[in-house]
């Protein structure tokens, strides 16, 4: 069984997320998504994030047809442990090319995905705030 793996915040789901997840799922037999826990999101993105709490983000992702399971992680070590456990094919945005990817040493392969413009959670939040 070929497990595909995607990780991220997935704070406000948008069409770019859905397209990424559909693409990732098309590469294998199951899609595992790991999301940053609330405290980790605050550390990475600031005190105003996440917009949606981790349990809500998890529920929304689990409701998508393409997603088979969702894990919440709170540290680099937990993310590496998930990769070590599943030995998946990891799908990352093409903006990660040439950069260190946490857990990459435990993945069978890294597949890069070109982000879909103009979709961005940050841009969505800015658009909502400016209305």
Coordinates of C-alpha atoms in Angstrom, one line a residue:
X1 CA 0.0 0.0 0.0
X2 CA 1.4 3.4 -1.0
X3 CA 0.9 6.1 1.6
X4 CA 1.0 9.7 0.5
X5 CA 1.8 12.4 3.1
X6 CA 1.1 16.1 3.2
X7 CA 1.6 18.4 6.1
X8 CA 0.7 22.0 6.9
X9 CA -1.5 24.4 8.9
X10 CA -4.7 24.2 6.7
X11 CA -6.1 27.0 8.7
X12 CA -8.7 28.3 6.3
X13 CA -9.4 25.8 3.6
X14 CA -9.4 27.2 0.0
X15 CA -9.4 25.8 -3.5
X16 CA -5.6 25.6 -3.6
X17 CA -5.7 23.2 -0.6
X18 CA -8.3 21.1 -2.2
X19 CA -6.4 20.8 -5.4
X20 CA -3.2 19.9 -3.6
X21 CA -5.0 17.2 -1.6
X22 CA -6.7 15.8 -4.6
X23 CA -3.4 15.7 -6.5
X24 CA -1.6 14.1 -3.6
X25 CA -4.3 11.4 -3.2
X26 CA -4.0 10.6 -6.9
X27 CA -0.4 9.4 -6.3
X28 CA -1.2 6.5 -4.0
X29 CA -3.6 4.3 -2.0
X30 CA -4.1 6.5 1.0
X31 CA -3.6 10.2 2.0
X32 CA -2.3 11.1 5.4
X33 CA -2.4 14.7 6.3
X34 CA -0.5 16.1 9.4
X35 CA -1.5 19.5 10.7
X36 CA 0.3 21.8 13.0
X37 CA -1.2 22.0 16.5
X38 CA -2.6 25.4 17.7
X39 CA 0.5 26.3 19.8
X40 CA 2.9 25.5 16.9
X41 CA 0.8 27.6 14.5
X42 CA 1.0 30.5 17.0
X43 CA 4.8 30.1 17.2
X44 CA 5.2 29.9 13.4
X45 CA 2.6 32.4 12.3
X46 CA 1.9 34.8 15.2
X47 CA -0.6 35.2 18.0
X48 CA -3.5 35.9 15.7
X49 CA -3.3 32.4 14.2
X50 CA -4.8 29.9 13.8
X51 CA -8.1 31.3 12.9
X52 CA -9.7 27.8 13.3
X53 CA -8.7 25.6 16.2
X54 CA -6.9 22.3 15.5
X55 CA -9.9 20.1 16.2
X56 CA -12.0 22.1 13.7
X57 CA -9.2 22.0 11.0
X58 CA -8.9 18.2 11.6
X59 CA -12.6 17.7 11.2
X60 CA -12.8 19.7 8.0
X61 CA -9.9 17.8 6.4
X62 CA -11.3 14.4 7.5
X63 CA -14.5 15.4 5.7
X64 CA -12.8 15.7 2.4
X65 CA -13.1 12.7 0.1
X66 CA -9.4 12.7 -0.8
X67 CA -8.2 12.5 2.9
X68 CA -8.0 9.2 4.6
X69 CA -6.6 10.3 8.0
X70 CA -5.4 13.4 9.8
X71 CA -2.8 13.7 12.6
X72 CA -2.0 16.7 14.7
X73 CA 1.6 17.4 15.6
X74 CA 3.3 19.9 17.9
X75 CA 7.0 19.6 17.2
X76 CA 9.5 18.8 14.5
X77 CA 10.2 15.5 16.3
X78 CA 6.5 14.5 16.2
X79 CA 6.5 15.3 12.5
X80 CA 9.6 13.1 12.0
X81 CA 8.0 10.3 14.0
X82 CA 5.0 10.3 11.7
X83 CA 7.2 10.1 8.6
X84 CA 9.3 7.3 10.2
X85 CA 6.1 5.3 11.1
X86 CA 4.6 5.5 7.6
X87 CA 7.6 5.8 5.3
X88 CA 5.4 7.7 2.9
X89 CA 5.8 9.6 -0.4
X90 CA 5.7 13.2 0.8
X91 CA 4.1 16.0 -1.3
X92 CA 5.4 19.5 -0.7
X93 CA 4.9 22.8 -2.3
X94 CA 7.5 23.7 -5.0
X95 CA 8.6 26.6 -2.8
X96 CA 10.4 23.9 -0.7
X97 CA 12.7 22.9 -3.5
X98 CA 16.3 23.1 -2.3
X99 CA 15.2 23.6 1.3
X100 CA 15.4 21.3 4.3
X101 CA 12.2 19.4 4.7
X102 CA 11.5 18.0 8.2
X103 CA 11.2 14.2 8.0
X104 CA 12.5 13.9 4.5
X105 CA 15.0 11.2 5.5
X106 CA 12.1 8.9 6.4
X107 CA 10.2 9.4 3.1
X108 CA 10.4 7.1 0.1
X109 CA 10.3 10.1 -2.2
X110 CA 9.5 13.9 -2.2
X111 CA 7.1 15.1 -4.9
X112 CA 6.9 18.8 -5.4
X113 CA 3.6 20.5 -6.3
X114 CA 3.3 23.9 -7.9
X115 CA 1.1 26.2 -5.7
X116 CA -2.0 27.5 -7.3
X117 CA -2.1 31.3 -7.4
X118 CA -3.8 33.4 -6.1
X119 CA -4.8 31.0 -3.3
X120 CA -3.2 31.7 0.0
X121 CA -4.6 31.6 3.6
X122 CA -2.7 34.8 4.4
X123 CA -4.2 36.5 1.4
X124 CA -7.7 35.3 2.4
X125 CA -7.3 36.7 5.9
X126 CA -6.0 40.0 4.5
X127 CA -9.0 40.2 2.1
X128 CA -11.5 39.5 4.9
X129 CA -9.8 42.0 7.2
X130 CA -9.8 44.8 4.6
X131 CA -13.6 44.5 3.9

